[in-house]
CSV table of C-alpha atoms and ligand atoms in Angstrom, one decimal:
chain,number,residue,atom,x,y,z
A,1,MET,CA,150.8,91.0,79.6
A,2,GLU,CA,148.1,93.4,80.7
A,3,HIS,CA,146.4,93.1,84.1
A,4,PHE,CA,143.6,95.1,85.6
A,5,LEU,CA,142.6,96.4,89.0
A,6,ASP,CA,139.7,98.5,90.2
A,7,ILE,CA,140.3,100.3,93.5
A,8,THR,CA,137.8,103.1,93.0
A,9,LYS,CA,135.9,101.8,96.1
A,10,ASP,CA,138.9,101.4,98.3
A,11,HIS,CA,140.5,103.9,100.8
A,12,CYS,CA,144.0,104.6,101.9
A,13,PRO,CA,146.0,102.5,102.8
A,14,MET,CA,144.2,99.6,101.2
A,15,THR,CA,144.5,101.2,97.8
A,16,PHE,CA,148.2,100.8,97.5
A,17,VAL,CA,148.1,97.5,99.5
A,18,LYS,CA,145.9,96.0,96.8
A,19,VAL,CA,148.1,97.4,94.0
A,20,LYS,CA,151.1,95.8,95.7
A,21,VAL,CA,149.4,92.5,96.1
A,22,LYS,CA,148.5,92.5,92.4
A,23,LEU,CA,152.0,93.6,91.4
A,24,SER,CA,153.4,90.7,93.4
A,25,LYS,CA,151.5,88.2,91.4
A,26,ILE,CA,152.4,89.4,87.9
A,27,GLU,CA,155.7,89.0,86.0
A,28,THR,CA,158.4,91.6,85.7
A,29,GLY,CA,157.7,93.6,82.6
A,30,ASP,CA,153.9,93.1,82.8
A,31,ARG,CA,151.7,96.1,83.0
A,32,LEU,CA,148.9,96.7,85.5
A,33,GLU,CA,146.1,99.1,84.7
A,34,VAL,CA,144.6,100.6,87.8
A,35,LEU,CA,141.3,102.4,88.0
A,36,LEU,CA,141.3,104.8,91.0
A,37,SER,CA,139.5,107.9,92.3
A,38,GLU,CA,140.7,111.5,92.5
A,39,GLY,CA,142.1,112.8,95.7
A,40,GLU,CA,144.2,110.7,98.0
A,41,PRO,CA,144.4,107.5,95.8
A,42,LEU,CA,145.4,109.5,92.8
A,43,ASN,CA,147.9,111.5,94.8
A,44,ASN,CA,149.4,108.5,96.6
A,45,VAL,CA,149.3,105.4,94.4
A,46,PRO,CA,151.5,106.7,91.5
A,47,ARG,CA,153.9,108.3,93.9
A,48,SER,CA,154.2,105.2,96.1
A,49,ALA,CA,154.6,102.9,93.1
A,50,THR,CA,157.5,105.1,91.8
A,51,GLU,CA,159.1,105.2,95.2
A,52,GLN,CA,159.0,101.4,95.4
A,53,GLY,CA,160.7,100.9,92.1
A,54,TYR,CA,157.8,100.4,89.7
A,55,LYS,CA,157.4,102.5,86.5
A,56,VAL,CA,154.3,104.6,86.2
A,57,LEU,CA,153.7,104.8,82.4
A,58,GLU,CA,150.5,106.7,82.2
A,59,VAL,CA,148.0,108.7,84.3
A,60,THR,CA,144.8,109.7,82.5
A,61,ALA,CA,141.3,110.9,83.4
A,62,VAL,CA,138.7,108.4,82.5
A,63,GLU,CA,135.3,109.8,83.5
A,64,GLY,CA,133.9,111.7,86.5
A,65,ASN,CA,136.5,111.5,89.2
A,66,VAL,CA,138.0,108.2,88.0
A,67,HIS,CA,141.5,108.0,86.7
A,68,LYS,CA,143.5,105.3,85.0
A,69,VAL,CA,147.1,104.6,86.1
A,70,VAL,CA,149.3,102.2,84.1
A,71,ILE,CA,152.1,100.7,86.1
A,72,GLU,CA,154.9,98.5,84.8
A,73,LYS,CA,156.5,95.9,87.1
B,1,MET,CA,149.5,81.8,99.2
B,2,GLN,CA,146.4,84.0,99.2
B,3,PHE,CA,145.7,86.6,101.9
B,4,THR,CA,142.1,87.2,102.8
B,5,GLU,CA,140.8,90.8,102.5
B,6,GLU,CA,140.8,90.9,106.3
B,7,ASN,CA,144.4,89.9,106.6
B,8,LEU,CA,145.4,92.3,103.9
B,9,GLU,CA,144.0,95.0,106.1
B,10,ARG,CA,145.4,93.6,109.3
B,11,TYR,CA,148.9,93.5,107.8
B,12,SER,CA,148.5,96.5,105.5
B,13,ARG,CA,151.2,98.6,107.3
B,14,HIS,CA,153.7,95.7,106.7
B,15,ILE,CA,152.7,95.2,103.1
B,16,LEU,CA,153.1,98.8,102.4
B,17,LEU,CA,156.8,98.7,103.4
B,18,GLN,CA,159.0,98.1,100.4
B,19,ASP,CA,161.2,95.8,102.4
B,20,VAL,CA,158.3,93.6,103.6
B,21,GLY,CA,155.6,93.6,101.0
B,22,VAL,CA,153.4,90.6,100.3
B,23,GLU,CA,156.4,88.3,100.1
B,24,GLY,CA,157.7,89.3,103.6
B,25,GLN,CA,154.3,88.9,105.1
B,26,GLU,CA,154.0,85.4,103.6
B,27,ALA,CA,157.4,84.5,105.0
B,28,LEU,CA,156.2,85.7,108.4
B,29,SER,CA,153.1,83.5,108.2
B,30,GLN,CA,155.3,80.5,107.6
B,31,ALA,CA,157.8,81.3,110.3
B,32,LYS,CA,158.4,79.5,113.5
B,33,ILE,CA,159.9,81.4,116.4
B,34,LEU,CA,160.8,80.2,119.9
B,35,ILE,CA,160.7,82.5,122.9
B,36,ILE,CA,162.5,81.1,125.9
B,37,GLY,CA,161.1,82.9,129.0
B,38,ALA,CA,157.7,84.5,129.2
B,39,GLY,CA,159.0,87.3,131.4
B,40,GLY,CA,160.2,90.8,131.0
B,41,LEU,CA,161.9,90.3,127.6
B,42,GLY,CA,159.6,87.5,126.4
B,43,SER,CA,156.4,89.5,127.0
B,44,PRO,CA,157.0,92.3,124.5
B,45,ALA,CA,158.6,89.9,122.1
B,46,ALA,CA,155.6,87.6,122.2
B,47,LEU,CA,153.1,90.4,121.8
B,48,TYR,CA,154.9,92.0,118.8
B,49,LEU,CA,155.6,88.7,117.0
B,50,ALA,CA,152.0,87.6,117.4
B,51,ALA,CA,150.8,91.0,116.1
B,52,ALA,CA,153.2,90.8,113.2
B,53,GLY,CA,151.6,87.6,111.9
B,54,VAL,CA,154.3,85.1,112.7
B,55,GLY,CA,152.7,81.7,112.0
B,56,THR,CA,154.0,79.6,114.9
B,57,ILE,CA,155.4,80.9,118.2
B,58,GLY,CA,156.9,78.5,120.8
B,59,ILE,CA,156.9,79.8,124.3
B,60,ALA,CA,158.8,78.1,127.1
B,61,ASP,CA,158.6,78.9,130.8
B,62,ALA,CA,158.2,76.7,133.9
B,63,ASP,CA,156.9,79.5,136.2
B,64,VAL,CA,153.5,80.8,137.1
B,65,VAL,CA,152.5,84.4,137.2
B,66,ASP,CA,153.6,86.2,140.4
B,67,LEU,CA,152.4,89.6,141.6
B,68,SER,CA,156.0,90.9,141.4
B,69,ASN,CA,156.1,90.0,137.7
B,70,LEU,CA,153.4,92.4,136.7
B,71,GLN,CA,155.5,95.6,137.0
B,72,ARG,CA,157.3,94.6,133.7
B,73,GLN,CA,156.0,91.4,132.2
B,74,VAL,CA,153.3,93.1,130.3
B,75,ILE,CA,151.7,90.0,128.7
B,76,HIS,CA,150.4,88.9,132.1
B,77,PHE,CA,147.5,90.6,133.8
B,78,THR,CA,146.3,90.8,137.4
B,79,LYS,CA,143.7,88.2,136.7
B,80,ASP,CA,146.4,85.7,135.6
B,81,LEU,CA,148.1,85.5,139.0
B,82,ASN,CA,149.2,81.9,139.7
B,83,LYS,CA,148.4,80.8,136.2
B,84,PRO,CA,151.3,79.2,134.2
B,85,LYS,CA,153.0,82.0,132.3
B,86,VAL,CA,153.0,80.0,129.0
B,87,LEU,CA,149.2,79.7,129.3
B,88,SER,CA,148.7,83.4,130.1
B,89,ALA,CA,151.0,84.4,127.3
B,90,ALA,CA,149.3,82.0,124.8
B,91,GLU,CA,145.9,83.5,125.6
B,92,LYS,CA,147.1,87.0,125.0
B,93,MET,CA,148.9,86.2,121.8
B,94,GLN,CA,145.9,84.3,120.4
B,95,ALA,CA,143.6,87.2,121.4
B,96,ILE,CA,145.7,89.5,119.3
B,97,ASN,CA,145.9,87.0,116.4
B,98,PRO,CA,143.4,84.0,116.4
B,99,GLU,CA,145.3,82.4,113.4
B,100,LEU,CA,148.5,82.1,115.4
B,101,LYS,CA,149.6,78.6,116.4
B,102,VAL,CA,151.3,78.6,119.8
B,103,ASP,CA,153.4,75.7,121.1
B,104,SER,CA,153.6,76.0,124.9
B,105,TYR,CA,156.4,74.4,127.0
B,106,HIS,CA,155.5,74.6,130.6
B,107,GLU,CA,158.8,73.2,131.7
B,108,PHE,CA,162.4,74.2,132.3
B,109,LEU,CA,164.6,73.8,129.2
B,110,THR,CA,167.5,71.7,130.2
B,111,ALA,CA,170.5,70.0,128.6
B,112,LYS,CA,168.2,67.0,128.1
B,113,ASN,CA,165.3,68.6,126.3
B,114,ILE,CA,166.5,71.9,124.8
B,115,ARG,CA,168.1,70.7,121.5
B,116,ALA,CA,165.0,68.8,120.4
B,117,ILE,CA,162.9,71.9,121.0
B,118,VAL,CA,165.2,74.5,119.5
B,119,ARG,CA,165.6,72.5,116.3
B,120,LYS,CA,162.0,72.9,115.4
B,121,TYR,CA,162.3,76.7,115.1
B,122,ASP,CA,163.8,79.2,112.6
B,123,PHE,CA,164.9,81.6,115.2
B,124,VAL,CA,165.1,81.7,119.0
B,125,ILE,CA,164.8,84.6,121.4
B,126,ASP,CA,166.6,84.3,124.7
B,127,GLY,CA,164.4,86.0,127.3
B,128,THR,CA,166.0,84.3,130.3
B,129,ASP,CA,167.7,86.2,133.1
B,130,ASN,CA,170.5,84.0,134.3
B,131,PHE,CA,173.9,83.0,133.0
B,132,ALA,CA,173.4,79.3,133.2
B,133,ALA,CA,170.3,79.5,130.9
B,134,LYS,CA,172.0,81.9,128.5
B,135,PHE,CA,175.0,79.6,128.0
B,136,LEU,CA,172.7,76.6,127.6
B,137,ILE,CA,170.7,78.4,125.0
B,138,ASN,CA,173.8,79.5,123.2
B,139,ASP,CA,175.3,76.1,123.1
B,140,ALA,CA,172.1,74.4,122.0
B,141,CYS,CA,171.5,76.9,119.2
B,142,VAL,CA,175.1,76.6,118.1
B,143,MET,CA,174.8,72.8,118.0
B,144,GLU,CA,171.5,72.9,116.2
B,145,LYS,CA,172.7,75.8,113.9
B,146,VAL,CA,169.6,77.9,114.8
B,147,PRO,CA,170.2,81.7,114.9
B,148,PHE,CA,169.1,83.5,118.1
B,149,SER,CA,169.0,86.8,119.8
B,150,HIS,CA,170.8,87.1,123.2
B,151,GLY,CA,169.4,89.6,125.5
B,152,GLY,CA,169.9,90.7,129.1
B,153,VAL,CA,168.7,93.6,131.3
B,154,LEU,CA,169.6,94.8,134.7
B,155,ARG,CA,168.6,98.0,136.6
B,156,PHE,CA,168.7,100.6,133.8
B,157,ASP,CA,170.9,98.7,131.4
B,158,GLY,CA,170.3,96.4,128.5
B,159,GLN,CA,172.5,94.3,126.3
B,160,THR,CA,171.8,92.3,123.1
B,161,MET,CA,173.5,90.5,120.3
B,162,THR,CA,172.3,88.3,117.5
B,163,VAL,CA,174.1,85.0,116.8
B,164,TYR,CA,174.3,83.1,113.5
B,165,PRO,CA,176.0,79.8,114.5
B,166,GLY,CA,179.1,79.1,112.6
B,167,GLU,CA,179.0,82.5,110.9
B,168,SER,CA,179.2,85.1,113.6
B,169,ALA,CA,180.5,85.4,117.2
B,170,CYS,CA,178.5,83.4,119.7
B,171,TYR,CA,177.7,84.4,123.3
B,172,ARG,CA,180.5,82.1,124.5
B,173,CYS,CA,183.0,83.6,122.0
B,174,VAL,CA,182.4,86.9,123.8
B,175,PHE,CA,181.8,85.9,127.4
B,176,GLY,CA,183.6,82.5,127.7
B,177,ALA,CA,181.9,80.9,130.6
B,178,PRO,CA,179.3,81.8,133.3
B,179,PRO,CA,180.7,83.9,136.1
B,180,PRO,CA,181.2,82.2,139.5
B,181,LYS,CA,178.1,81.8,141.5
B,182,GLY,CA,177.3,84.7,143.7
B,183,SER,CA,179.7,87.1,141.9
B,184,VAL,CA,177.0,88.9,140.1
B,185,PRO,CA,173.5,89.9,141.2
B,186,THR,CA,170.6,87.9,139.9
B,187,CYS,CA,167.1,89.3,139.5
B,188,SER,CA,166.2,88.5,143.0
B,189,GLU,CA,168.8,90.9,144.3
B,190,ALA,CA,168.8,93.6,141.7
B,191,GLY,CA,165.9,95.7,140.5
B,192,ILE,CA,165.0,96.8,137.1
B,193,LEU,CA,162.9,99.6,135.6
B,194,GLY,CA,160.2,97.7,133.8
B,195,ALA,CA,160.2,99.7,130.6
B,196,ILE,CA,163.9,98.7,130.0
B,197,ALA,CA,162.8,95.1,129.6
B,198,GLY,CA,160.3,96.4,127.0
B,199,MET,CA,163.0,98.2,125.1
B,200,LEU,CA,165.3,95.2,124.9
B,201,GLY,CA,162.6,92.5,124.2
B,202,THR,CA,161.3,94.7,121.4
B,203,MET,CA,164.7,94.9,119.9
B,204,GLN,CA,165.0,91.1,120.0
B,205,ALA,CA,161.6,90.8,118.3
B,206,THR,CA,162.8,93.2,115.6
B,207,GLU,CA,165.9,91.0,114.9
B,208,ALA,CA,163.6,87.9,114.7
B,209,LEU,CA,161.3,89.6,112.2
B,210,LYS,CA,164.3,90.9,110.1
B,211,HIS,CA,165.7,87.3,110.0
B,212,VAL,CA,162.4,85.9,108.7
B,213,ILE,CA,161.8,88.6,106.2
B,214,GLY,CA,165.5,88.6,105.2
B,215,ILE,CA,166.2,92.3,105.4
B,216,GLY,CA,168.8,94.7,106.7
B,217,GLU,CA,171.8,93.9,108.8
B,218,ARG,CA,171.4,91.7,111.8
B,219,LEU,CA,173.1,92.6,115.1
B,220,THR,CA,175.9,90.1,114.5
B,221,ASN,CA,179.5,90.5,115.6
B,222,ARG,CA,178.3,93.5,117.5
B,223,LEU,CA,177.2,93.8,121.1
B,224,LEU,CA,174.7,96.6,121.6
B,225,SER,CA,174.4,97.9,125.1
B,226,PHE,CA,172.4,100.8,126.5
B,227,ASP,CA,172.2,102.8,129.7
B,228,ALA,CA,168.6,104.0,129.6
B,229,LYS,CA,169.0,106.2,132.7
B,230,ASN,CA,171.1,108.6,130.5
B,231,MET,CA,169.8,107.2,127.2
B,232,GLN,CA,173.2,106.3,125.9
B,233,PHE,CA,173.5,103.5,123.3
B,234,ARG,CA,176.6,102.0,122.0
B,235,THR,CA,177.7,99.0,120.0
B,236,ILE,CA,181.1,97.3,120.3
B,237,ASN,CA,182.5,95.1,117.7
B,238,VAL,CA,183.1,91.5,118.7
B,239,ASN,CA,184.7,88.6,116.8
B,240,LYS,CA,184.2,84.9,116.5
B,241,ASN,CA,186.8,83.3,118.8
B,242,PRO,CA,188.7,80.5,117.0
B,243,LYS,CA,189.3,79.0,120.5
B,244,CYS,CA,185.6,79.2,121.5
B,245,ALA,CA,184.7,76.1,123.5
B,246,VAL,CA,181.5,75.5,121.5
B,247,CYS,CA,181.9,77.1,118.1
B,248,GLY,CA,185.7,77.2,117.7
B,249,LYS,CA,188.0,75.0,115.6
B,250,ASN,CA,188.4,72.4,118.2
B,251,PRO,CA,185.3,72.6,120.4
B,252,THR,CA,185.6,71.1,123.9
B,253,ILE,CA,181.8,71.3,124.5
B,254,THR,CA,180.2,68.7,122.3
B,255,GLU,CA,177.5,67.7,124.7
B,256,LEU,CA,175.2,69.9,126.7
B,257,LYS,CA,175.3,70.0,130.5
B,258,ASP,CA,173.3,72.0,133.0
B,259,GLU,CA,175.1,74.6,135.0
B,260,GLU,CA,173.7,75.1,138.5
B,261,GLN,CA,172.0,78.3,139.1
B,262,ALA,CA,168.7,79.4,140.5
B,263,VAL,CA,166.3,80.4,137.8
B,264,CYS,CA,164.1,83.3,137.9
B,265,GLU,CA,162.6,85.6,135.3
B,266,LEU,CA,163.4,89.3,134.9
C,301,LIG,ZN1,181.6,80.8,119.9
């Protein structure tokens, strides 16, 4: 299943906290599409997700400074 | 369970940890921990457990706050002099975390009442300073099968061990019986550097949190002691004693009784 989360308005550390909360609620194998901003969130969220055992499938620029990160649980 | 936005932020530094996460934080919010003694060890333990988001904290102490307590019992303030320690401690814990439920026991825990209290909790922290209370807590926790953290401090030294009744060595397995009265100094005769109580009580709180979250290795079958004057730490391995009077194969202690000893809090 695909899930969606917009953290473009959040700041560190709540960005990854919200990603973790969302990931905790979805099934293993499900995918979470996260919209986030350049800079700290883009630097930290994919790296933290990988460190904590999730699979980062995709990081792409969407528009302006917004990026899309797809994470598999 | 659903965390509010505010609680996500409050506990964000826990949730970020891979070993805690949302699940660990939920477990903490459901947990019930009993702290016996709101003194030198109980103070830091109570503050950290309240801050950590433990759902229910029981605190037991029959004393009132005395001026000589304030040098190390950091949960009590000068304005709390003569106030029951459990009340003073409850106020501070709830000031940190208004969602916390506190059960206060403004009484001595004795052979008569301790088992009924201990069995309501998931984990117990022994923050008492005398051998009689330590053996009573050990025996009650063994009988009720409630894991607990033993702790003791004196001068510059601290000692702690975690007990899982039936599975790991208990306090009595290691120490047998209380030493004869008068053979060892109690708190009224020996001093203590206040911060040492903080070190030890904080270790005990850590063991309680690890138990609830279910992570890491507990300090079982190991006795950790430190000499803070030279900052030397060591752990010695200890074993469950098959002849232990309370947790051995043929226990001789099947009912609790109070040992006589003056009680005071370090
Ligand atoms: Zn034993």
